[in-house]
Amino acid sequence: MIYFDNNATTQVDPEVLQQMLPFLLEQYGNPSSAYSFGKRAAKAVNTAREQIADLLRCEPAEIVFTSCGTESDNSAIQSALLADPDRRHLVTSKVEHSAVVKHAEALARRGYEVTWLDVDSEGLIDLQELDRAVREDTAIVSLMWANNETGVLFPIEEAAEICRSKGTVFHTDAVQAVGKIDINLRDVPINFLSLSGHKLHAPKGVGVLYINRKTRFNPYLIGGGQENKKRGGTENTASIVALGKAAELASSGLRDERTRVKAMRDRFEQGLINTVSSIRVNGHRVHRLPNTSNLAIDGIDSEGMLMLLDQKGICCSAGSACTAGALEPSHVLRAMGYSNERARGSLRFSFSRFNSESEIDQALQVIPHAVEKLRGMNRGVLAA
Ligand SMILES: *Cc1c(COP(=O)(O)O)cnc(C)c1O
């Protein structure tokens, strides 16, 4: 199998698995227990907290473990709304992950007002539009650091600064950015940041919400006093330990992402551009993650392409999603002003440090043939 879908989820790093196994087998104590068997688990959780803080360059006390990126996103927005009930306006963008989009839509149905920022044809927001959108009653601005479909990077430092100057809480969904680009929270006035374990070679079902130490927080999950009373629920010790190790490996692997992983992505992309006619890159070619390539290929349907590539053992994602039996073109590509047809002919390839040059070679052999086959079939359908 050739796995080019690392923005959907990633392989657990074998070193990460090694670290977490003892906490599933022998060290199963509850971190809240008073005896030393429990305290050892609590110590492991705090080591992980330090490892994450090192990666983000923040304080360990600013790290709260959650169950996933979705929970972190929901918690940040919920907290800001509870902090000041008079503020009933939110700002976000049209290209956010469903963890933010669907939540904002649900809030709109409950009477909140949402301003949806547009993106241009390269997937970027206009900071002046953001500046105009923030009002006195804006409870929170939530903007993703990197887009999961196109890899496009928003100017988060500048956006955070605009929000700080206007006294509005700022949240960033950095699930795709963490581990792929350098993040230094010491220099950026961010109130909340979300990340997720399974996007950076830790297991599924663990995440982090960074909460700036000066930011008021209202817990989303109310229960036991875990996570310094910020998130109830017995800690998922093994997965938290795993996420800590994954963060440590991500810190030392950032250079590799910028160089080797990016070079693989670029060689893949350029290889296809050289061999396949009528193919275009979706999204800004520079302001983008080093691992992501989203390509529009004329005359194909991405679902058909997915099937053909699956037969050859290649995993990637389509620019459309099958919801309730109908093919919905990606809301991200649509927001960039692309036609339904372009969105339906788009594919996302996302790489990781576990991919190899020989996988790129194989894919560059297979994909042009698959495109020809699909185009031939579609021409046949049109002729008939
Ligand atoms: C995957 C993803 C999420 C959701 O994370 P989960 O841990 O799967 O809930 C949120 N935002 C972005 C940008 C993502 O890519």
Tab-separated table of C-alpha atoms and ligand atoms in Angstrom, residues 7-8 67-71 73 97 99 144 146-148 173 175-176 196-199 205-206, ligand 1:
chain	number	residue	atom	x	y	z
A	7	ASN	CA	-3.908	14.844	6.253
A	8	ALA	CA	-6.712	12.348	6.953
A	67	SER	CA	-10.119	13.592	23.297
A	68	CYS	CA	-9.534	15.017	19.799
A	69	GLY	CA	-9.148	18.068	17.601
A	70	THR	CA	-12.917	18.397	17.315
A	71	GLU	CA	-13.324	18.608	21.094
A	73	ASP	CA	-12.201	23.363	18.592
A	97	HIS	CA	-12.784	22.101	9.057
A	99	ALA	CA	-15.376	20.790	13.511
A	144	MET	CA	-7.356	27.614	10.911
A	146	ALA	CA	-3.324	25.346	7.767
A	147	ASN	CA	-6.117	24.079	5.558
A	148	ASN	CA	-6.571	20.310	5.641
A	173	ASP	CA	-7.328	25.258	14.600
A	175	VAL	CA	-4.440	20.515	13.717
A	176	GLN	CA	-2.747	20.397	10.305
A	196	SER	CA	-4.839	16.444	17.354
A	197	GLY	CA	-2.683	13.373	17.992
A	198	HIS	CA	-3.565	11.289	14.964
A	199	LYS	CA	-2.434	13.976	12.538
A	205	GLY	CA	-8.665	9.934	20.125
A	206	VAL	CA	-6.303	12.341	21.844
B	1	LIG	C1	-8.529	16.280	11.479
B	1	LIG	C2	-8.852	17.695	11.726
B	1	LIG	C3	-9.668	18.086	12.803
B	1	LIG	C4	-10.358	17.093	13.702
B	1	LIG	O1	-9.478	16.385	14.524
B	1	LIG	P1	-10.016	15.025	15.196
B	1	LIG	O2	-8.957	14.664	16.178
B	1	LIG	O3	-10.138	14.039	14.083
B	1	LIG	O4	-11.312	15.351	15.831
B	1	LIG	C5	-9.891	19.423	13.002
B	1	LIG	N1	-9.345	20.344	12.207
B	1	LIG	C6	-8.555	20.036	11.172
B	1	LIG	C7	-7.957	21.114	10.338
B	1	LIG	C8	-8.279	18.697	10.887
B	1	LIG	O5	-7.519	18.392	9.852
